[in-house]
Tab-separated table of C-alpha atoms and ligand atoms in Angstrom:
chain	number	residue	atom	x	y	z
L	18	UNK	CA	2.306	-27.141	-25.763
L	19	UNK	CA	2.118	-27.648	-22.104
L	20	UNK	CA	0.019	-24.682	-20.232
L	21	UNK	CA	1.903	-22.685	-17.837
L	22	UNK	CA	1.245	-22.203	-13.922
L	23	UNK	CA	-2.226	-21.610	-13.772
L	24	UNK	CA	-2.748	-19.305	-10.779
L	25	UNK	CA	-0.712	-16.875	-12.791
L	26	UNK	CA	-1.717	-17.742	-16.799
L	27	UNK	CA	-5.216	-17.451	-15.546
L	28	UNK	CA	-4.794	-13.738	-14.143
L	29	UNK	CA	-5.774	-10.243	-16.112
L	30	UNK	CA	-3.408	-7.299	-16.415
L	31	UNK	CA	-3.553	-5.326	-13.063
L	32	UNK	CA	-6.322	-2.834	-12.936
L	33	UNK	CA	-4.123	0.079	-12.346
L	34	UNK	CA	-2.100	-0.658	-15.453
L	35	UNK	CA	-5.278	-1.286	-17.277
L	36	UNK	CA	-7.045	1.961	-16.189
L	37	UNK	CA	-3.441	3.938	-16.534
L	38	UNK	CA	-3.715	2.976	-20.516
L	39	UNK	CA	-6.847	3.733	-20.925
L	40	UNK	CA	-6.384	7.119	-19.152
L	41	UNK	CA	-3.911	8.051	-21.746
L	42	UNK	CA	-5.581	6.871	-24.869
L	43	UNK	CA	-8.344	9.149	-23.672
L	44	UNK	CA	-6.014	11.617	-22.376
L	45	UNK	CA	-8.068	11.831	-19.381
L	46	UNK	CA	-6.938	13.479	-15.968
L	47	UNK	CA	-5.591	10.362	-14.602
L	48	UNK	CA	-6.869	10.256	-10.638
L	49	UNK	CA	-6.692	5.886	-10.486
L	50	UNK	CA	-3.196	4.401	-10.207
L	51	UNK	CA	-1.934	6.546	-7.416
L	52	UNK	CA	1.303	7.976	-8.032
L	53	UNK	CA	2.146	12.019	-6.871
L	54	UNK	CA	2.625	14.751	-9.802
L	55	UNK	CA	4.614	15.965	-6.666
L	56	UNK	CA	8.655	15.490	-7.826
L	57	UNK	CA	9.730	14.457	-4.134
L	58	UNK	CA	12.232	15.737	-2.030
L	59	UNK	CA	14.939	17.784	-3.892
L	60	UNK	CA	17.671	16.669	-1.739
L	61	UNK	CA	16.501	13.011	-2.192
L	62	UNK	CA	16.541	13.279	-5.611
L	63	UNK	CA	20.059	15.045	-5.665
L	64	UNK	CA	21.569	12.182	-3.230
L	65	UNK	CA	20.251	9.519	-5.782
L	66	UNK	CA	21.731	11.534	-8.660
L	67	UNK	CA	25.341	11.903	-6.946
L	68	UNK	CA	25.564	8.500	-6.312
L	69	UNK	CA	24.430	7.347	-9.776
L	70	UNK	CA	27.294	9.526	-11.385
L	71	UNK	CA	29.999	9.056	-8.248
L	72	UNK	CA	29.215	6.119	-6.598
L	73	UNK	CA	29.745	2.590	-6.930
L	74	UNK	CA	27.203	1.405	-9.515
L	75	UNK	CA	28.106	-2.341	-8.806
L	76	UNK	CA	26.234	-4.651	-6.961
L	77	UNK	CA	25.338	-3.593	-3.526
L	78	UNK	CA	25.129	-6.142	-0.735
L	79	UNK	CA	22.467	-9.105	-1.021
L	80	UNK	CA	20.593	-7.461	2.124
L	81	UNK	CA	20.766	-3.657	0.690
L	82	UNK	CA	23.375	-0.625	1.883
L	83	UNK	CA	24.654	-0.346	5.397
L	84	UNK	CA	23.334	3.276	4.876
L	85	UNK	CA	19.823	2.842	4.000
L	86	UNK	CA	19.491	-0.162	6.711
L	87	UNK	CA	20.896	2.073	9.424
L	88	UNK	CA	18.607	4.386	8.649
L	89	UNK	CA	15.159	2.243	8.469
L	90	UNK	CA	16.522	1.098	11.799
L	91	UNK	CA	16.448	4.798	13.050
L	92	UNK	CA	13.496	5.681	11.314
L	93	UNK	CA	11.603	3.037	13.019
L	94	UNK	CA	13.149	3.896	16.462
L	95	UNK	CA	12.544	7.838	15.745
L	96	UNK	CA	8.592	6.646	14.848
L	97	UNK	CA	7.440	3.889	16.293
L	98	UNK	CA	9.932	3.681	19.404
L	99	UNK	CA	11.387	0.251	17.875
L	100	UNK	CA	14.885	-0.895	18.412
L	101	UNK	CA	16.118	-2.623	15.534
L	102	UNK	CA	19.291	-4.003	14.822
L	103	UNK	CA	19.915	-2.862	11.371
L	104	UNK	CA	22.232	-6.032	10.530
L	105	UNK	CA	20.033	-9.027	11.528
L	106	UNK	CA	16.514	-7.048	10.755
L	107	UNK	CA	16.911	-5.205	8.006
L	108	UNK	CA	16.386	-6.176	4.103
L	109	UNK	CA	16.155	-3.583	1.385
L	110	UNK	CA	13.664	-4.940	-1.417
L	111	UNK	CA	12.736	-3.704	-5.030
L	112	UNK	CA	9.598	-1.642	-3.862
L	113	UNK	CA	6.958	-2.751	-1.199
L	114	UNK	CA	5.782	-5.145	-4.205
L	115	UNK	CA	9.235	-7.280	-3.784
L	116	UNK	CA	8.723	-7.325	-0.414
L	117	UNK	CA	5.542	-8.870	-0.107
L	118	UNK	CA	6.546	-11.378	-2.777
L	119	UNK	CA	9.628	-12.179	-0.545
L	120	UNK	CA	7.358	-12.617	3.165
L	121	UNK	CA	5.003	-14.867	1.556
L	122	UNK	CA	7.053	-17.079	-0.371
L	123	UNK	CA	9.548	-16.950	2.517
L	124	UNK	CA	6.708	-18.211	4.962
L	125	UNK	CA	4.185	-20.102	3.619
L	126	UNK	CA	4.348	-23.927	3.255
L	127	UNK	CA	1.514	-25.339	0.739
L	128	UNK	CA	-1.094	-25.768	2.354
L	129	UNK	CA	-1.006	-23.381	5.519
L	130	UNK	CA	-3.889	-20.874	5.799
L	131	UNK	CA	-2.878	-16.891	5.284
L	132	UNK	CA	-6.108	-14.544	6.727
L	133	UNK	CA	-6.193	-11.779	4.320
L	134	UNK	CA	-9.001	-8.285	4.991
L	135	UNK	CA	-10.731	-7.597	2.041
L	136	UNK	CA	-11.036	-5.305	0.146
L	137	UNK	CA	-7.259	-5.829	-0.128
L	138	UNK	CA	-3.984	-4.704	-2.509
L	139	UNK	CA	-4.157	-6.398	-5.689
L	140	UNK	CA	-1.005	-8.576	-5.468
L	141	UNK	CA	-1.827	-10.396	-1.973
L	142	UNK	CA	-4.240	-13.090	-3.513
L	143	UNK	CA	-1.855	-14.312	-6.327
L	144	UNK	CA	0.808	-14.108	-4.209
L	145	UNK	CA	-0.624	-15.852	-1.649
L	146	UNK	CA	-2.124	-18.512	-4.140
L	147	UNK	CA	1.053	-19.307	-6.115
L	148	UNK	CA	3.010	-19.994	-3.060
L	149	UNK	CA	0.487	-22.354	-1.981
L	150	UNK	CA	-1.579	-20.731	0.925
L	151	UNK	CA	-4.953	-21.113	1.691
L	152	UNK	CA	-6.878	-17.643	1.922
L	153	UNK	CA	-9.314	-17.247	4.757
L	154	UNK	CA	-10.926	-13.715	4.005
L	155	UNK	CA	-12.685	-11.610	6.188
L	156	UNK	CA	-14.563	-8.454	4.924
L	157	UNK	CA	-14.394	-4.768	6.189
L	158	UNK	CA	-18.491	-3.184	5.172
L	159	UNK	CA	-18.561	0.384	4.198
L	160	UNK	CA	-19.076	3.025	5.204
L	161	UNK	CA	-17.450	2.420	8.311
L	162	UNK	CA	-15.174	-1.065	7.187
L	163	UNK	CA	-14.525	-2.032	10.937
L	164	UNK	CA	-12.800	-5.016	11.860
L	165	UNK	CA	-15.770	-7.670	12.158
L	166	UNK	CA	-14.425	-9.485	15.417
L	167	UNK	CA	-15.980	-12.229	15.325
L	168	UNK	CA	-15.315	-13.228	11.811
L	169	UNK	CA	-11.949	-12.793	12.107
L	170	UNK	CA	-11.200	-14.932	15.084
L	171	UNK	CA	-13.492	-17.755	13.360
L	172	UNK	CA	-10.906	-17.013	10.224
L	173	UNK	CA	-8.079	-18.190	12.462
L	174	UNK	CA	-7.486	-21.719	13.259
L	175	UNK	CA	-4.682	-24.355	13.916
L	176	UNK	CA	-3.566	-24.244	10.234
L	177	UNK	CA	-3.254	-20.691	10.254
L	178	UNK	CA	0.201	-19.186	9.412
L	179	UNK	CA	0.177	-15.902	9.062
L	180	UNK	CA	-2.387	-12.691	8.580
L	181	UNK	CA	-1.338	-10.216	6.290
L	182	UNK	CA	-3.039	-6.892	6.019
L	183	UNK	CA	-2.425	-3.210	5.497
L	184	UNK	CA	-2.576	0.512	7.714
L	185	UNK	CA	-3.397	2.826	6.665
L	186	UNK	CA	-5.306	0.652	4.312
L	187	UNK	CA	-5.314	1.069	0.460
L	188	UNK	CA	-8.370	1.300	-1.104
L	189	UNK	CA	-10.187	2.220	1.605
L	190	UNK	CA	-8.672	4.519	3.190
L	191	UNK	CA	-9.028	2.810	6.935
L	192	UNK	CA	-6.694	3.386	9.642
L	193	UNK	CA	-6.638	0.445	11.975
L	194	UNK	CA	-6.753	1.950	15.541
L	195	UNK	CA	-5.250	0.560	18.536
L	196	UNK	CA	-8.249	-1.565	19.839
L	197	UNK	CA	-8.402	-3.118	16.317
L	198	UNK	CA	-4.529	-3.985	16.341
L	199	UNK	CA	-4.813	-5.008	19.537
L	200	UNK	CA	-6.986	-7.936	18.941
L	201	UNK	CA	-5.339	-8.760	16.032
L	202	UNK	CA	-2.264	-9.369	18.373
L	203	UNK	CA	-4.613	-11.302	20.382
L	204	UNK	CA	-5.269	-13.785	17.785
L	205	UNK	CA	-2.017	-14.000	16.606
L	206	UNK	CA	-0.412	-14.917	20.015
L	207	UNK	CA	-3.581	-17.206	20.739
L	208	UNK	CA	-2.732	-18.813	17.233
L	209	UNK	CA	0.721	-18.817	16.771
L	210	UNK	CA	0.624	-17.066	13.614
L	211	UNK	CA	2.777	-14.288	11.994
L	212	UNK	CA	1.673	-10.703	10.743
L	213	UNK	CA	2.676	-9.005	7.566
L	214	UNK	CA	1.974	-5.783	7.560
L	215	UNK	CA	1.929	-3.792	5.100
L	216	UNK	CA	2.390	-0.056	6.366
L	217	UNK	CA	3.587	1.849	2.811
L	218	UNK	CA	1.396	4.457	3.383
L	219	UNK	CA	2.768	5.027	7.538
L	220	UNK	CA	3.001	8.544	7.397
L	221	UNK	CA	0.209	9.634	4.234
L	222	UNK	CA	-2.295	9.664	7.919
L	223	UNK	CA	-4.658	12.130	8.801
L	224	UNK	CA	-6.595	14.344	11.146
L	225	UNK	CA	-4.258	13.766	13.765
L	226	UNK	CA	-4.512	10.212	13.705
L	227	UNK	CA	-1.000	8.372	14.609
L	228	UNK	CA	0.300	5.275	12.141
L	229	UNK	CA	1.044	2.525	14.992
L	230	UNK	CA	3.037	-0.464	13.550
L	231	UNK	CA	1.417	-3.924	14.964
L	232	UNK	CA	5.091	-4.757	15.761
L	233	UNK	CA	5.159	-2.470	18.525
L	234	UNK	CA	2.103	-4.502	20.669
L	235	UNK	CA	3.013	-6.418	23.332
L	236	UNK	CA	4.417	-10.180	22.141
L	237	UNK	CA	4.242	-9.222	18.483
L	238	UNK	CA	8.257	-7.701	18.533
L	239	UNK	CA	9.566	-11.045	16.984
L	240	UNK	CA	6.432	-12.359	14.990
L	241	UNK	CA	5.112	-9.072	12.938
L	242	UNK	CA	7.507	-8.591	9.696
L	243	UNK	CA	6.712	-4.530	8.960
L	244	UNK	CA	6.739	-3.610	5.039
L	245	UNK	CA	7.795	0.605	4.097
L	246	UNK	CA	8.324	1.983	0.907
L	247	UNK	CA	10.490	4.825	-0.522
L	248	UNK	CA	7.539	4.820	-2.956
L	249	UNK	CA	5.046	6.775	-0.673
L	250	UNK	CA	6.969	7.929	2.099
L	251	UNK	CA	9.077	10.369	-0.452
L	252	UNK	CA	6.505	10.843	-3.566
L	253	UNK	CA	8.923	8.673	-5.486
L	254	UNK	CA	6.615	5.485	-6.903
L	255	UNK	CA	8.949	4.308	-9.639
L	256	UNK	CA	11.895	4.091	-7.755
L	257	UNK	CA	10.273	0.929	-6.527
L	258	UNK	CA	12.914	0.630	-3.126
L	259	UNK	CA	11.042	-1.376	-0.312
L	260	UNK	CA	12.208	-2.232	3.388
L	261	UNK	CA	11.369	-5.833	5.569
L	262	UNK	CA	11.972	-5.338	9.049
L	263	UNK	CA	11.610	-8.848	10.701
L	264	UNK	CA	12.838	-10.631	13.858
L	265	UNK	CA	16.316	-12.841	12.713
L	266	UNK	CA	14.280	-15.672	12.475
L	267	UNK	CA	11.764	-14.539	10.301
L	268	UNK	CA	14.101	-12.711	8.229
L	269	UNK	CA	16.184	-15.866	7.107
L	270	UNK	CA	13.705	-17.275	5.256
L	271	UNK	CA	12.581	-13.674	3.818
L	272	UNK	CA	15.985	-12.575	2.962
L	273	UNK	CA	16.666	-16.203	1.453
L	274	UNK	CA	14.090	-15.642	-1.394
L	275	UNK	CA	14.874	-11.971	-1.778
L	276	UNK	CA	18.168	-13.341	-3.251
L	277	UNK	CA	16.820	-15.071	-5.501
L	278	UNK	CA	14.312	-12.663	-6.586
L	279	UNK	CA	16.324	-9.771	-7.254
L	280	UNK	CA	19.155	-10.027	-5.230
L	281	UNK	CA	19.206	-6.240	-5.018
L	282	UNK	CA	18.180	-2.779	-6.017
L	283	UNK	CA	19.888	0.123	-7.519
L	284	UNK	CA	22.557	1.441	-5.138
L	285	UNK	CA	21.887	5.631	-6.313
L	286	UNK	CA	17.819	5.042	-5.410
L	287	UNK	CA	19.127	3.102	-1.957
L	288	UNK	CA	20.975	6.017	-1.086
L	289	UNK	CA	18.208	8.220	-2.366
L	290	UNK	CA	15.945	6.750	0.405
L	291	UNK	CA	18.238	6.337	3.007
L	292	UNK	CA	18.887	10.644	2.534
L	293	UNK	CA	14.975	10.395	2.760
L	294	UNK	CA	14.489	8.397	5.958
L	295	UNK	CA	17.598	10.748	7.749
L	296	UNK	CA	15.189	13.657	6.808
L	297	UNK	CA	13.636	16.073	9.389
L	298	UNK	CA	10.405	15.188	11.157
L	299	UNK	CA	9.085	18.498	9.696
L	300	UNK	CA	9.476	16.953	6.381
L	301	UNK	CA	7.106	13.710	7.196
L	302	UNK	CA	4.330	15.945	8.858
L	303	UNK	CA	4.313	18.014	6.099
L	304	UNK	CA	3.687	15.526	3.669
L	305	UNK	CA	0.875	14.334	5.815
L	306	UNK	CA	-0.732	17.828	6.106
L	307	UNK	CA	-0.197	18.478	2.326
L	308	UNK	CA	-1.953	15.365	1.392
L	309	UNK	CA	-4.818	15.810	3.561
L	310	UNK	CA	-5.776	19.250	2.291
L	311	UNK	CA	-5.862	17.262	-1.154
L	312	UNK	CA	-7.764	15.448	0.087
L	313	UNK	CA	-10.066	18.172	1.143
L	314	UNK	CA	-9.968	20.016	-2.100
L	315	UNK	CA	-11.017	16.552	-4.209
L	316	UNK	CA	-13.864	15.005	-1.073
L	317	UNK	CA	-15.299	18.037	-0.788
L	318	UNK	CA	-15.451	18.800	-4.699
L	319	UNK	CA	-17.028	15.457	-5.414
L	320	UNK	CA	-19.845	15.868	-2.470
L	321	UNK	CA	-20.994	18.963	-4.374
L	322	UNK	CA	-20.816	17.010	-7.873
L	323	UNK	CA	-23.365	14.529	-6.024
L	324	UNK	CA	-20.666	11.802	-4.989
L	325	UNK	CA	-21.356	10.169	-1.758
L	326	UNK	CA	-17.811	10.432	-0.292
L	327	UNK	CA	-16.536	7.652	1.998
L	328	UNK	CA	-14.307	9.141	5.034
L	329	UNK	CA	-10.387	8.960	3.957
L	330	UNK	CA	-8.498	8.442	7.568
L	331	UNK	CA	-5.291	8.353	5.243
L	332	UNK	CA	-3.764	6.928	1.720
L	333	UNK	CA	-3.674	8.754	-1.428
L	334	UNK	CA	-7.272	7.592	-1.979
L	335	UNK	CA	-10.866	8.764	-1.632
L	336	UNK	CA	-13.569	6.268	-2.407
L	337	UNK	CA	-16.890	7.478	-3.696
L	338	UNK	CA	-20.128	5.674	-3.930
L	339	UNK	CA	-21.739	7.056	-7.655
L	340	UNK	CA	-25.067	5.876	-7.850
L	341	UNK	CA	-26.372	9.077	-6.443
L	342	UNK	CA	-25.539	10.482	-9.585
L	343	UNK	CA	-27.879	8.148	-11.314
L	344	UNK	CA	-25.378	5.578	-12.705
L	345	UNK	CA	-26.450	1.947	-12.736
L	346	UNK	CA	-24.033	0.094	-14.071
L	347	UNK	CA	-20.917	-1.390	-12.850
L	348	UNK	CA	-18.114	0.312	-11.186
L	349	UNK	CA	-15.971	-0.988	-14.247
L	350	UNK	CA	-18.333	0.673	-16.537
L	351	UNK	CA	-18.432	3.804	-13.912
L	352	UNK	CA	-14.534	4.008	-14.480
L	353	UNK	CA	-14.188	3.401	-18.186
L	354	UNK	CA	-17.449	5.974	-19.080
L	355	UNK	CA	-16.206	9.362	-17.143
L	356	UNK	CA	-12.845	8.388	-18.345
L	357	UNK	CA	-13.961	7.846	-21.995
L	358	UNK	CA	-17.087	11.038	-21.438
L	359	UNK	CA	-16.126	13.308	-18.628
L	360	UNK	CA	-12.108	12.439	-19.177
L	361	UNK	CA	-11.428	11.752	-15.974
L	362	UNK	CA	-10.505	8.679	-14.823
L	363	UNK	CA	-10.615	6.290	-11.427
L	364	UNK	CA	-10.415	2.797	-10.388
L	365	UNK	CA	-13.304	0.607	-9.441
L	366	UNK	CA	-13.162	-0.684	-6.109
L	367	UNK	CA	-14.646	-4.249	-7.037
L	368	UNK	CA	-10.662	-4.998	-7.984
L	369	UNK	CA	-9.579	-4.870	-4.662
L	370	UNK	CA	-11.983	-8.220	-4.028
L	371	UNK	CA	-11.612	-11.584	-4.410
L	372	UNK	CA	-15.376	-12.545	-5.164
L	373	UNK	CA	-18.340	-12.094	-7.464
L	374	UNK	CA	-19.749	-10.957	-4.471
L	375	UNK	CA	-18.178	-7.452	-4.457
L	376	UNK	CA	-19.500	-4.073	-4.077
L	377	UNK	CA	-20.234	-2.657	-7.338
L	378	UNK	CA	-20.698	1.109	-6.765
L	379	UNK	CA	-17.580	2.604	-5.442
L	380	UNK	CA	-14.811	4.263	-7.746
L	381	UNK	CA	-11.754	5.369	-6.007
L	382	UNK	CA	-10.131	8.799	-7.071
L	383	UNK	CA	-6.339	9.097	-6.148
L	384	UNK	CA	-5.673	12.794	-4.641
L	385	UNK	CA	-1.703	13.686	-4.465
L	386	UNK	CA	-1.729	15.524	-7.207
L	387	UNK	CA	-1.183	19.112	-8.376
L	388	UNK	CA	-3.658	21.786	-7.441
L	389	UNK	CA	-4.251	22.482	-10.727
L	390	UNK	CA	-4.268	18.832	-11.601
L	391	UNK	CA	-7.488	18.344	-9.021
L	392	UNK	CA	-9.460	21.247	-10.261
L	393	UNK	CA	-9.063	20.425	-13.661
L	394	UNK	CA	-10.763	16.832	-12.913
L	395	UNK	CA	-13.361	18.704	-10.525
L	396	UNK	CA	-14.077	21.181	-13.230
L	397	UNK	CA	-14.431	18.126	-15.858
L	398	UNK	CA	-16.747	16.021	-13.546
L	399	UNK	CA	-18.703	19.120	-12.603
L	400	UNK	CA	-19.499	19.699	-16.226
L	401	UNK	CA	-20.537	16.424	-17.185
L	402	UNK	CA	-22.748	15.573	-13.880
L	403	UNK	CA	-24.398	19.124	-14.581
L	404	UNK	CA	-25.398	17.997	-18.136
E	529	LIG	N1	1.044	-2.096	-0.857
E	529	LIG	C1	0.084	-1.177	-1.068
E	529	LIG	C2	-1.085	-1.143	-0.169
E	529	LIG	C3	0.186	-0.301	-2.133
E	529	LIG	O1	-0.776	0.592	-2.356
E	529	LIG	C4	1.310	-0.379	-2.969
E	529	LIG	C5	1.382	0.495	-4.169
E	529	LIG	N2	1.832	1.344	-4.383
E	529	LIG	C6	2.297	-1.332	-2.715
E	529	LIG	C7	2.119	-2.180	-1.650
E	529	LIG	C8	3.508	-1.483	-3.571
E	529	LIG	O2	4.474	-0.536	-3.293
E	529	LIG	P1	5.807	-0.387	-4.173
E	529	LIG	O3	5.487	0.565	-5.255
E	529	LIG	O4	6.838	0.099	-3.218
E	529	LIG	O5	6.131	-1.741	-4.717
E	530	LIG	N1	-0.481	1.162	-5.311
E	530	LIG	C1	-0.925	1.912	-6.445
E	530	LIG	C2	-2.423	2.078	-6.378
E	530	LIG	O1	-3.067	1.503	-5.551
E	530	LIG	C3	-0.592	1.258	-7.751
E	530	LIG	C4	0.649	0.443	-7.823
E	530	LIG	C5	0.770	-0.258	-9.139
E	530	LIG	O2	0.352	0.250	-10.155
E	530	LIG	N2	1.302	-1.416	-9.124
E	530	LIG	O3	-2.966	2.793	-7.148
């Protein structure tokens, strides 16, 4: 038999799929793949269940409801001070996932160059790869992971076509402040090259920090393509409905795969999120303020356990450095023995690189969870590290 394509054959299963079964054989208190225990908005929920027994369950429009891309127009004038024109700029996707899938296949040609920051989301490289692009990647150092300037204007270059990167920045928890956007706008307009950003987690920021979209720097209106998700912005991972926002131009080639992807996405979770976008602003800070006294409660708990505790600027994500608490293997074997001993289980960090080269000795915990759901991890870890 032939072999199939073999950027994708040649992949493993996803480490937050991996880590999520082994979690549950173990029945372990699941902190890796980050999903809420939080139920989301009620009055999202009840929107999505209205339409799914009185609306039209047929196929929605190729580019998604009028409703929901109003409203991701609005929500990105109410947040960002953008003026979008919902019908040429607006795409509704099948989750942020869809979304990136649609940008890069939409824009790269074989060949071109796409500057990725590692450590990055664990779909970008395949992506990226199976439509043909070249990565360039530049890496962020811990603890602080700042943009190293100078290595990523020597990762830019006539072949360049786009940068695509992520803020607030999953696993890492950066949030890419204005200087840093700034001369990634720089390079781009120097270059000629497009930005996908990837800004799921826009409003999971904290300590008074603001989520500023790269579109909204001067010259990068028509060249950025901004990626949101219903997923994070309303505690609602599985519904899996994403939003593009691109210039027309961008958006033809974008919205030209997307229909051959998946066409569309349920109509009941589209309305769903467009309820959720239309909500209050209370609603948004709230969700902001809840997460980061999670994220309180589970930094502060693992400092005491003997963690060293990276800062968490936003995200649902913490990520800890363990070999303070005498552990010298992998991060991989970090993850699988407290879920397997201490049952508790995270997600090594080394799966967010590209290289052999990767740091070995960070495990990321996932926070927006339950009270109850935190302490009963602490308690676990606390126990085990005091053995
Ligand atoms: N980008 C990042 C950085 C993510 O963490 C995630 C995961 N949740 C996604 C994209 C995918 O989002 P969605 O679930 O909407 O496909
Ligand atoms: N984005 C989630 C995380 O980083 C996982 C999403 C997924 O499982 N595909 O944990």
């Amino acid at each position: 038999m032939k072999s199939a394509n073999s950027t994708m054959a040649g992949l493993g299963t996803t480490v937050f799929e991996v880590m999520s079964a082994l979690a549950r054989e173990h029945q372990s208190v699941n902190l890796g793949q980050g999903f809420p225990d939080d139920k989301g908005p009620e009055e999202v929920r009840a929107a999505a269940a209205d339409y799914l027994l009185n609306g039209h369950n047929q196929y929605p429009p190729m580019m998604g409801i009028a409703e929901l891309r109003q409203a991701v127009a609005d929500h990105a004038r109410r947040f960002q001070g953008l003026d979008i024109d919902w019908q040429s700029e607006v795409l509704v996707t099948s989750g942020a996932t869809e979304a990136l899938g649609d940008c890069l296949f939409g824009l790269i040609e074989p060949g071109d160059e796409v500057v990725l920051i590692e450590p990055l989301y664990d779909s970008y490289l395949p992506i990226v790869r199976r439509a043909g692009g070249v990565p360039k990647l530049v890496r962020l150092e811990p603890p602080t992971w700042r943009l190293p300037r100078e290595e990523l204007a020597a990762a830019f270059g006539p072949k360049t076509k786009l940068i695509l990167f992520n803020t607030p920045m999953n696993p890492c928890s950066k949030v890419f402040d204005q200087e840093e956007l700034a001369f990634i706008s720089e390079l781009c307009l120097k270059h000629d090259v497009y930005a996908v950003c990837d800004e799921v987690y826009e409003h999971i920021i904290f300590d008074d920090r603001r989520h500023v979209s790269l579109m909204t720097l001067p010259g990068m209106r028509d060249r950025t393509v901004r990626i949101g998700s219903a997923g994070k912005s309303f505690s609602l991972t599985g519904w899996k409905v994403g939003y593009i926002t691109a210039a027309p131009e961008l958006m033809k080639a974008i919205a030209r795969t997307h229909q051959f992807m998946t066409f569309t996405t349920p109509p009941n979770l589209q309305w769903g999120a467009a309820t959720g976008l239309r909500l209050e602003d209370r609603y948004f800070s709230s969700l902001a303020v809840d997460m980061q006294r999670k994220r309180d409660r589970l930094a502060g708990a693992l400092a005491t356990i003997g963690f060293d505790v990276l800062p968490s600027h936003g995200t649902y994500f913490v990520t800890t450095d363990f070999r303070p608490l005498g552990f010298n293997g992998t991060d991989e074997d970090f993850c699988r023995h407290i879920t397997v001993e201490a049952g508790v289980t995270a997600v090594p960090v080394s799966a967010f690189y590209q290289s052999e080269a990767a740091p070995r000795h960070f495990a990321r915990f996932c926070f927006c969870k339950h009270d109850s759901t935190l302490d009963s991890a602490i308690d676990r870890l606390a126990k085990y590290f005091a053995r």
